[in-house]
C-alpha cells in the first residue's frame, strides 16, 4: 500500500508498506473551518470569556503590546491581527501606541519576510520587535508559587495593556500551546525558560500531550501570565492549511481552557490499538524544518514521557521523514545530546546537572527515547555525520529505511504511520 507523507510546506514523499504489516495510519481528525474566518474572530472579540471587551480596556493614552507567534506556529495572525487592531482603534488607541512583539521564546529571530507574512500591511504601519531571550532588556516580575522567576521582555512588561495572539496545538510538556505560554516561554528570558524546562518537569506524571489538569508547567505558565498582568488573549485552533477552525478571546486561563475543552480533544486525539514494531513519522510543516523541532514533534510525540503508552515497542524503530533544511537550530540541544558516545551517560549528565540553557530539556527527552528505541532519520537535508553523532541512523530514502527495519524486526513486523505528528495526541486503546 502506498502511503503519502507531508514533506516541507508543499511537498510529499511516498512509502510502500505491505498491507499485512500496516497497523494503521494516524492523521489529524477532519474539522470544519469557520465559514467566514474574519467574522469568527470578530465574534470572539465581541463576546470574550471572563473579561470585558478589549476596546473597553484601552483609551487614547494606552500603550499596547500585542504578542504574536513566530514562524514555528500556524499563521493565524494574518487573519487575527487586523481584527485586533480594529478593536484597539475602536477603543481610541493610535497605531503609534501599539507594538507587536514576536514571541520567539528561545528560537531564532523572525525574518522580515516572516513578520510580513504574519502581519501583512500592519508590518509597515506599526512597530514590531523580535523578542530576544538572551537580551538584558528584561523585567523580573517576581516568583511563582513553585519558586520560578518570571523574567519577561521589558516592552511587554511596561505596556499598559497586554494582548496575546496564540495557537492551540498539542504540546509534549504544557499539554497544549497557547494561553499562558505566550508569557512563560514566548517573551520570557532564557534563564526563565530553562528553569521551567527541567528533568523533573518532563518526568512529572501530569505533564504530557493534552494534559492541563494539575500540570505543573501549565500552572506555572498561568501564574507567570498573571504576574505579567496579561489582559486579553485571542487563541485559535487551525487546520493544516492554517485556516481557523475555532477561535476564542478573553481571560488567559478561562478562554484557553474553554477552547481546549471544546476543540482540543476532537481536534487532535487519535487512537491506535497497540505499540508497533516500526513507526514512520512525518512531523509536518511548520515543525519539520530543523532537528530541534523534529526531535520534539517527530520523536517525543510518538515515544517517551509525552505519552502514557508509546506508539513504538521497546526495542522498536522510529523512522522520521522530514527535510530539516534549517539544520540543527538549537546548538545547546545538540551539544548535550552529543556530549557522550554512550546514551546512558548523556541521560546521567543531564539528570545530574541543573539545566541552564533552553534546549537541554529536549536533549534529555530525546536521549530517554533513544535508550529504548532506535531512530532513523530519512530524507533529511542534514549531513549524515550530524545525525550519527546524535545517536541516530541516517538514511537517504524512507523506503530503504523501512526495508532495513523490516529485515531487522521480521516479516510480520507491524508498521504504524503517523502523519503531521505535531498536530496529534496518540492514545492507545486496545
Short mmCIF file of C-alpha atoms in Angstrom, two decimals:
data_model
loop_
_atom_site.label_atom_id
_atom_site.label_comp_id
_atom_site.label_asym_id
_atom_site.label_seq_id
_atom_site.Cartn_x
_atom_site.Cartn_y
_atom_site.Cartn_z
CA UNK A 1 0.00 0.00 0.00
CA UNK A 2 1.38 3.40 -0.98
CA UNK A 3 1.29 5.99 1.83
CA UNK A 4 1.98 9.68 1.17
CA UNK A 5 3.76 11.69 3.86
CA UNK A 6 3.85 15.50 4.10
CA UNK A 7 7.34 16.85 3.47
CA UNK A 8 8.04 20.55 3.94
CA UNK A 9 5.48 23.23 3.19
CA UNK A 10 4.03 21.78 -0.01
CA UNK A 11 5.86 18.53 -0.75
CA UNK A 12 5.18 14.85 -0.16
CA UNK A 13 7.17 11.65 -0.18
CA UNK A 14 5.77 8.13 -0.53
CA UNK A 15 6.43 4.80 1.14
CA UNK A 16 5.11 1.41 0.05
CA UNK A 17 4.02 -0.69 3.04
CA UNK A 18 2.70 -4.26 2.73
CA UNK A 19 -0.96 -4.17 3.79
CA UNK A 20 -0.46 -7.21 6.03
CA UNK A 21 2.06 -5.21 8.07
CA UNK A 22 0.17 -1.92 8.28
CA UNK A 23 -1.22 -1.45 11.80
CA UNK A 24 -2.75 1.92 10.99
CA UNK A 25 -2.30 5.48 9.77
CA UNK A 26 -2.72 8.25 12.33
CA UNK A 27 -3.53 11.69 10.95
CA UNK A 28 -5.28 14.79 12.31
CA UNK A 29 -9.08 14.39 12.53
CA UNK A 30 -11.09 16.34 9.98
CA UNK A 31 -12.55 19.56 11.37
CA UNK A 32 -14.80 22.02 9.58
CA UNK A 33 -13.36 25.51 9.38
CA UNK A 34 -15.22 28.70 10.19
CA UNK A 35 -17.19 29.78 7.11
CA UNK A 36 -16.06 33.34 7.47
CA UNK A 37 -12.66 33.48 9.16
CA UNK A 38 -12.66 37.21 9.84
CA UNK A 39 -16.23 37.22 11.13
CA UNK A 40 -15.43 34.36 13.51
CA UNK A 41 -12.61 36.39 15.04
CA UNK A 42 -14.80 39.48 15.31
CA UNK A 43 -17.49 37.47 17.10
CA UNK A 44 -14.92 36.12 19.54
CA UNK A 45 -13.68 39.62 20.36
CA UNK A 46 -17.25 40.86 20.82
CA UNK A 47 -18.00 38.03 23.25
CA UNK A 48 -14.88 37.49 25.37
CA UNK A 49 -14.72 34.82 28.08
CA UNK A 50 -14.05 36.11 31.59
CA UNK A 51 -13.15 39.69 30.66
CA UNK A 52 -14.51 42.92 29.25
CA UNK A 53 -14.14 43.63 25.57
CA UNK A 54 -10.66 44.67 24.58
CA UNK A 55 -11.84 48.04 23.30
CA UNK A 56 -13.21 48.79 26.78
CA UNK A 57 -9.81 48.13 28.39
CA UNK A 58 -7.97 50.82 26.43
CA UNK A 59 -8.01 54.55 25.99
CA UNK A 60 -6.31 57.10 23.77
CA UNK A 61 -3.31 57.20 26.12
CA UNK A 62 -2.85 53.42 26.41
CA UNK A 63 0.34 51.75 25.28
CA UNK A 64 -0.39 48.27 23.96
CA UNK A 65 1.89 45.26 23.42
CA UNK A 66 0.49 42.55 21.15
CA UNK A 67 2.35 39.24 21.42
CA UNK A 68 2.30 37.07 18.28
CA UNK A 69 3.79 33.69 17.39
CA UNK A 70 6.94 33.16 15.36
CA UNK A 71 7.04 31.09 12.16
CA UNK A 72 7.10 27.77 14.03
CA UNK A 73 3.33 28.06 14.57
CA UNK A 74 0.50 28.20 12.02
CA UNK A 75 -0.04 31.68 10.64
CA UNK A 76 -3.34 32.70 12.21
CA UNK A 77 -2.05 36.24 12.71
CA UNK A 78 -2.73 37.15 9.07
CA UNK A 79 -6.44 36.90 9.97
CA UNK A 80 -6.46 37.75 13.66
CA UNK A 81 -4.04 40.68 13.91
CA UNK A 82 -6.02 43.11 11.69
CA UNK A 83 -9.19 42.41 13.69
CA UNK A 84 -7.36 43.03 16.97
CA UNK A 85 -6.08 46.33 15.56
CA UNK A 86 -9.62 47.34 14.59
CA UNK A 87 -10.76 46.66 18.14
CA UNK A 88 -7.91 48.70 19.60
CA UNK A 89 -8.67 51.59 17.25
CA UNK A 90 -12.33 51.47 18.29
CA UNK A 91 -11.09 51.94 21.85
CA UNK A 92 -9.21 55.07 20.79
CA UNK A 93 -5.67 53.66 20.60
CA UNK A 94 -3.49 55.13 17.87
CA UNK A 95 -1.25 52.86 15.81
CA UNK A 96 1.79 54.71 17.21
CA UNK A 97 0.98 53.36 20.68
CA UNK A 98 0.92 49.69 19.58
CA UNK A 99 3.91 47.39 19.35
CA UNK A 100 3.81 43.82 18.05
CA UNK A 101 6.27 41.54 19.86
CA UNK A 102 7.29 38.35 18.05
CA UNK A 103 7.24 35.63 20.73
CA UNK A 104 10.36 33.74 19.66
CA UNK A 105 10.99 32.21 23.07
CA UNK A 106 14.47 30.69 22.72
CA UNK A 107 14.08 30.36 18.92
CA UNK A 108 15.93 32.42 16.35
CA UNK A 109 14.63 35.90 15.46
CA UNK A 110 11.84 36.05 12.88
CA UNK A 111 12.94 37.31 9.48
CA UNK A 112 11.33 40.37 7.94
CA UNK A 113 9.66 38.10 5.39
CA UNK A 114 8.17 36.01 8.20
CA UNK A 115 6.96 39.12 10.03
CA UNK A 116 5.34 40.45 6.86
CA UNK A 117 3.72 37.07 6.26
CA UNK A 118 2.28 37.17 9.78
CA UNK A 119 1.16 40.79 9.91
CA UNK A 120 0.67 41.77 6.26
CA UNK A 121 0.26 45.53 5.80
CA UNK A 122 0.34 46.01 9.58
CA UNK A 123 4.06 45.19 9.46
CA UNK A 124 4.62 48.52 7.69
CA UNK A 125 2.23 50.58 9.80
CA UNK A 126 3.04 49.55 13.37
CA UNK A 127 6.18 48.93 15.38
CA UNK A 128 7.41 45.33 15.52
CA UNK A 129 10.20 43.82 17.59
CA UNK A 130 11.73 40.37 17.86
CA UNK A 131 11.86 39.05 21.40
CA UNK A 132 15.42 38.05 22.30
CA UNK A 133 15.53 35.67 25.26
CA UNK A 134 19.20 36.47 25.85
CA UNK A 135 18.73 40.24 25.99
CA UNK A 136 19.33 42.23 29.14
CA UNK A 137 16.13 44.16 28.44
CA UNK A 138 14.05 42.10 30.88
CA UNK A 139 11.91 42.81 33.92
CA UNK A 140 11.71 40.39 36.85
CA UNK A 141 8.06 40.30 37.93
CA UNK A 142 8.69 38.09 40.94
CA UNK A 143 8.43 34.44 41.89
CA UNK A 144 5.73 31.90 41.15
CA UNK A 145 4.46 29.68 43.95
CA UNK A 146 6.95 26.98 42.87
CA UNK A 147 9.84 29.43 43.01
CA UNK A 148 10.36 30.25 39.32
CA UNK A 149 11.48 33.77 38.42
CA UNK A 150 9.11 35.43 35.95
CA UNK A 151 11.58 37.46 33.89
CA UNK A 152 9.99 38.78 30.71
CA UNK A 153 10.51 41.23 27.88
CA UNK A 154 10.55 44.80 29.23
CA UNK A 155 8.50 46.18 26.31
CA UNK A 156 5.72 43.75 27.23
CA UNK A 157 6.05 44.27 30.99
CA UNK A 158 5.85 48.06 30.71
CA UNK A 159 2.89 48.23 28.32
CA UNK A 160 -0.38 49.45 29.81
CA UNK A 161 -2.35 46.72 28.06
CA UNK A 162 -1.02 43.31 27.02
CA UNK A 163 -2.65 41.11 24.38
CA UNK A 164 -1.50 37.66 23.24
CA UNK A 165 -2.49 36.01 19.97
CA UNK A 166 -1.78 32.28 20.08
CA UNK A 167 -2.39 28.90 18.50
CA UNK A 168 -3.63 25.89 20.48
CA UNK A 169 -1.72 22.76 19.48
CA UNK A 170 -0.68 19.64 21.40
CA UNK A 171 2.48 20.26 23.44
CA UNK A 172 4.63 17.48 24.97
CA UNK A 173 5.11 19.34 28.27
CA UNK A 174 2.44 22.03 28.63
CA UNK A 175 -0.37 19.82 27.31
CA UNK A 176 -1.35 22.47 24.78
CA UNK A 177 0.30 25.58 23.42
CA UNK A 178 -1.38 28.96 23.66
CA UNK A 179 -2.67 30.56 26.85
CA UNK A 180 -0.01 31.45 29.40
CA UNK A 181 2.82 30.01 27.31
CA UNK A 182 2.91 33.29 25.41
CA UNK A 183 4.41 34.85 28.53
CA UNK A 184 6.18 31.94 30.25
CA UNK A 185 8.06 30.96 27.09
CA UNK A 186 7.24 33.28 24.21
CA UNK A 187 8.56 36.52 25.74
CA UNK A 188 10.49 35.14 28.73
CA UNK A 189 14.21 35.31 29.42
CA UNK A 190 16.50 32.44 28.56
CA UNK A 191 17.09 31.56 32.21
CA UNK A 192 13.35 31.62 32.98
CA UNK A 193 12.66 29.28 30.06
CA UNK A 194 15.45 26.91 31.11
CA UNK A 195 14.32 26.91 34.75
CA UNK A 196 10.85 25.64 33.87
CA UNK A 197 12.02 23.05 31.32
CA UNK A 198 13.61 20.69 33.81
CA UNK A 199 14.12 16.94 34.05
CA UNK A 200 11.63 16.80 36.92
CA UNK A 201 9.08 18.72 34.83
CA UNK A 202 9.49 16.33 31.87
CA UNK A 203 9.24 13.28 34.12
CA UNK A 204 6.21 14.56 36.08
CA UNK A 205 3.16 12.32 35.70
CA UNK A 206 0.87 15.26 34.89
CA UNK A 207 2.95 16.80 32.10
CA UNK A 208 2.49 15.49 28.57
CA UNK A 209 0.45 15.79 25.43
CA UNK A 210 -3.08 17.03 26.05
CA UNK A 211 -2.70 17.27 29.85
CA UNK A 212 -3.54 20.52 31.60
CA UNK A 213 -5.26 19.35 34.83
CA UNK A 214 -2.75 19.58 37.71
CA UNK A 215 0.01 20.02 35.13
CA UNK A 216 2.74 21.98 36.97
CA UNK A 217 4.12 23.51 33.77
CA UNK A 218 0.66 24.71 32.74
CA UNK A 219 0.09 26.14 36.22
CA UNK A 220 3.45 27.96 36.19
CA UNK A 221 2.62 29.45 32.77
CA UNK A 222 -0.71 30.77 34.07
CA UNK A 223 0.98 32.22 37.17
CA UNK A 224 3.56 34.00 35.05
CA UNK A 225 0.83 35.39 32.84
CA UNK A 226 -0.95 36.69 35.96
CA UNK A 227 2.28 38.25 37.25
CA UNK A 228 2.67 39.95 33.88
CA UNK A 229 -0.93 41.20 34.12
CA UNK A 230 -1.80 39.91 30.67
CA UNK A 231 -5.16 41.47 29.86
CA UNK A 232 -6.52 39.60 26.88
CA UNK A 233 -5.82 36.61 24.67
CA UNK A 234 -7.07 35.55 21.27
CA UNK A 235 -6.42 31.83 20.77
CA UNK A 236 -7.25 29.71 17.74
CA UNK A 237 -7.28 26.12 16.61
CA UNK A 238 -6.28 25.95 12.94
CA UNK A 239 -6.05 23.16 10.40
CA UNK A 240 -3.05 22.14 8.28
CA UNK A 241 -3.89 24.87 5.76
CA UNK A 242 -3.71 27.49 8.54
CA UNK A 243 -7.47 28.06 8.34
CA UNK A 244 -9.26 28.84 11.60
CA UNK A 245 -11.39 26.01 12.96
CA UNK A 246 -12.26 27.59 16.31
CA UNK A 247 -11.38 30.87 18.00
CA UNK A 248 -11.87 32.31 21.44
CA UNK A 249 -10.95 35.52 23.23
CA UNK A 250 -10.78 36.75 26.80
CA UNK A 251 -9.06 35.76 30.04
CA UNK A 252 -5.77 33.89 29.72
CA UNK A 253 -6.92 30.86 31.71
CA UNK A 254 -10.70 30.82 31.26
CA UNK A 255 -10.62 31.34 27.50
CA UNK A 256 -7.74 28.95 26.84
CA UNK A 257 -9.18 26.11 28.93
CA UNK A 258 -12.59 26.55 27.31
CA UNK A 259 -11.09 26.29 23.81
CA UNK A 260 -9.11 23.21 24.82
CA UNK A 261 -12.25 21.63 26.24
CA UNK A 262 -14.47 22.18 23.24
CA UNK A 263 -11.97 21.61 20.42
CA UNK A 264 -8.73 20.10 21.75
CA UNK A 265 -9.96 16.55 22.21
CA UNK A 266 -11.90 16.26 18.95
CA UNK A 267 -9.28 18.17 17.04
CA UNK A 268 -6.13 16.30 17.98
CA UNK A 269 -6.77 12.99 19.75
CA UNK A 270 -6.30 9.82 17.67
CA UNK A 271 -6.23 6.22 18.80
CA UNK A 272 -4.03 3.26 17.98
CA UNK A 273 -4.55 -0.36 19.11
CA UNK A 274 -1.05 -1.20 20.40
CA UNK A 275 2.59 -0.18 20.05
CA UNK A 276 4.12 -1.14 16.72
CA UNK A 277 7.50 -2.61 15.84
CA UNK A 278 8.11 0.22 13.37
CA UNK A 279 6.70 3.76 13.42
CA UNK A 280 7.07 6.02 10.39
CA UNK A 281 6.65 9.68 11.33
CA UNK A 282 6.20 12.85 9.32
CA UNK A 283 6.34 15.81 11.73
CA UNK A 284 4.61 18.14 9.23
CA UNK A 285 5.08 21.81 8.37
CA UNK A 286 5.99 24.13 10.10
CA UNK A 287 7.54 21.73 12.63
CA UNK A 288 9.70 19.77 10.17
CA UNK A 289 12.26 22.46 9.36
CA UNK A 290 15.08 21.53 11.75
CA UNK A 291 16.41 18.79 14.00
CA UNK A 292 15.41 20.60 17.20
CA UNK A 293 11.70 20.81 16.40
CA UNK A 294 11.52 17.43 14.70
CA UNK A 295 13.08 15.86 17.78
CA UNK A 296 10.11 17.05 19.83
CA UNK A 297 7.34 16.72 17.26
CA UNK A 298 8.59 13.67 15.36
CA UNK A 299 10.25 11.64 18.12
CA UNK A 300 8.94 12.65 21.56
CA UNK A 301 5.34 12.84 20.30
CA UNK A 302 5.34 9.12 19.49
CA UNK A 303 7.55 7.88 22.35
CA UNK A 304 8.97 8.95 25.68
CA UNK A 305 7.36 10.74 28.60
CA UNK A 306 4.90 12.75 26.47
CA UNK A 307 2.65 9.67 26.21
CA UNK A 308 1.43 7.14 28.80
CA UNK A 309 1.79 4.43 26.14
CA UNK A 310 4.30 4.99 23.32
CA UNK A 311 3.40 4.27 19.72
CA UNK A 312 6.50 2.08 19.32
CA UNK A 313 7.57 -1.03 21.21
CA UNK A 314 10.66 -1.02 23.36
CA UNK A 315 13.45 -2.14 21.05
CA UNK A 316 11.48 -0.95 18.03
CA UNK A 317 12.35 1.52 15.29
CA UNK A 318 11.16 5.06 14.58
CA UNK A 319 11.69 6.31 11.02
CA UNK A 320 11.47 10.11 10.83
CA UNK A 321 10.87 11.63 7.39
CA UNK A 322 11.31 15.40 7.49
CA UNK A 323 13.51 17.79 5.47
CA UNK A 324 15.14 19.75 8.34
CA UNK A 325 16.57 22.23 5.85
CA UNK A 326 17.33 24.74 8.65
CA UNK A 327 19.83 22.36 10.21
CA UNK A 328 20.25 21.77 13.95
CA UNK A 329 18.63 25.08 15.03
CA UNK A 330 19.38 24.84 18.76
CA UNK A 331 23.06 24.25 19.50
CA UNK A 332 22.64 23.64 23.25
CA UNK A 333 20.28 20.78 22.45
CA UNK A 334 22.75 19.20 20.04
CA UNK A 335 25.82 19.76 22.21
CA UNK A 336 24.22 17.99 25.14
CA UNK A 337 22.74 15.18 23.08
CA UNK A 338 26.23 14.52 21.70
CA UNK A 339 28.15 15.11 24.95
CA UNK A 340 28.94 11.39 25.20
CA UNK A 341 29.09 8.44 22.83
CA UNK A 342 27.02 6.49 25.36
CA UNK A 343 23.34 7.44 25.57
CA UNK A 344 23.10 6.34 29.22
CA UNK A 345 25.88 8.77 30.05
CA UNK A 346 24.04 11.60 28.26
CA UNK A 347 20.99 10.94 30.42
CA UNK A 348 23.08 10.78 33.61
CA UNK A 349 24.85 14.06 32.88
CA UNK A 350 21.56 15.87 32.18
CA UNK A 351 19.98 14.45 35.35
CA UNK A 352 22.98 15.40 37.48
CA UNK A 353 23.39 18.96 36.21
CA UNK A 354 20.88 21.83 36.61
CA UNK A 355 19.51 22.75 33.20
CA UNK A 356 20.60 26.30 32.41
CA UNK A 357 20.06 26.61 28.66
CA UNK A 358 16.85 26.18 26.64
CA UNK A 359 17.30 23.02 24.63
CA UNK A 360 18.89 20.88 27.31
CA UNK A 361 15.45 19.58 28.27
CA UNK A 362 14.92 18.32 24.75
CA UNK A 363 18.27 16.58 24.74
CA UNK A 364 17.16 14.75 27.88
CA UNK A 365 13.77 13.81 26.44
CA UNK A 366 15.23 12.52 23.18
CA UNK A 367 18.03 10.66 24.95
CA UNK A 368 15.44 8.82 27.06
CA UNK A 369 13.70 7.73 23.85
CA UNK A 370 16.98 6.67 22.24
CA UNK A 371 17.75 4.48 25.21
CA UNK A 372 14.73 2.31 24.40
CA UNK A 373 14.32 2.54 20.61
CA UNK A 374 16.43 3.28 17.55
CA UNK A 375 15.69 6.32 15.43
CA UNK A 376 16.37 6.52 11.70
CA UNK A 377 16.43 9.96 10.07
CA UNK A 378 15.46 9.55 6.40
CA UNK A 379 15.04 12.01 3.52
CA UNK A 380 16.78 14.73 5.55
CA UNK A 381 18.96 17.62 4.37
CA UNK A 382 21.20 17.11 7.40
CA UNK A 383 24.74 15.88 6.97
CA UNK A 384 24.90 12.19 7.87
CA UNK A 385 27.67 12.77 10.40
CA UNK A 386 25.47 15.24 12.31
CA UNK A 387 22.83 12.53 12.61
CA UNK A 388 25.28 9.82 13.65
CA UNK A 389 26.77 11.99 16.39
CA UNK A 390 23.23 12.46 17.74
CA UNK A 391 22.92 8.68 18.25
CA UNK A 392 20.58 8.30 15.27
CA UNK A 393 20.91 6.46 11.97
CA UNK A 394 20.96 8.43 8.70
CA UNK A 395 19.42 7.01 5.54
CA UNK A 396 18.76 8.70 2.22
CA UNK A 397 15.34 7.18 1.50
CA UNK A 398 12.37 6.33 3.70
CA UNK A 399 11.69 3.20 1.65
CA UNK A 400 15.24 1.99 2.27
CA UNK A 401 14.81 2.66 5.98
CA UNK A 402 11.57 0.67 6.06
CA UNK A 403 13.14 -2.29 4.28
CA UNK A 404 16.06 -2.19 6.69
CA UNK A 405 13.74 -2.11 9.72
CA UNK A 406 11.59 -4.93 8.32
CA UNK A 407 14.68 -7.09 7.84
CA UNK A 408 15.58 -6.42 11.47
CA UNK A 409 12.14 -7.00 13.02
CA UNK A 410 10.93 -9.78 10.74
CA UNK A 411 8.35 -10.31 8.04
CA UNK A 412 5.43 -9.97 10.46
CA UNK A 413 6.60 -6.66 11.93
CA UNK A 414 3.74 -4.19 12.43
CA UNK A 415 4.09 -0.70 10.97
CA UNK A 416 2.28 2.37 12.29
CA UNK A 417 2.33 5.58 10.24
CA UNK A 418 1.96 8.96 11.97
CA UNK A 419 1.21 11.89 9.64
CA UNK A 420 1.55 15.51 10.77
CA UNK A 421 2.57 14.29 14.20
CA UNK A 422 2.84 17.83 15.62
CA UNK A 423 -0.96 18.03 15.40
CA UNK A 424 -1.70 14.76 17.19
CA UNK A 425 -2.22 13.25 20.63
CA UNK A 426 -1.90 9.48 20.08
CA UNK A 427 -3.84 7.45 22.64
CA UNK A 428 -3.52 3.67 22.96
CA UNK A 429 -6.94 1.98 23.08
CA UNK A 430 -6.70 -1.79 22.57
#
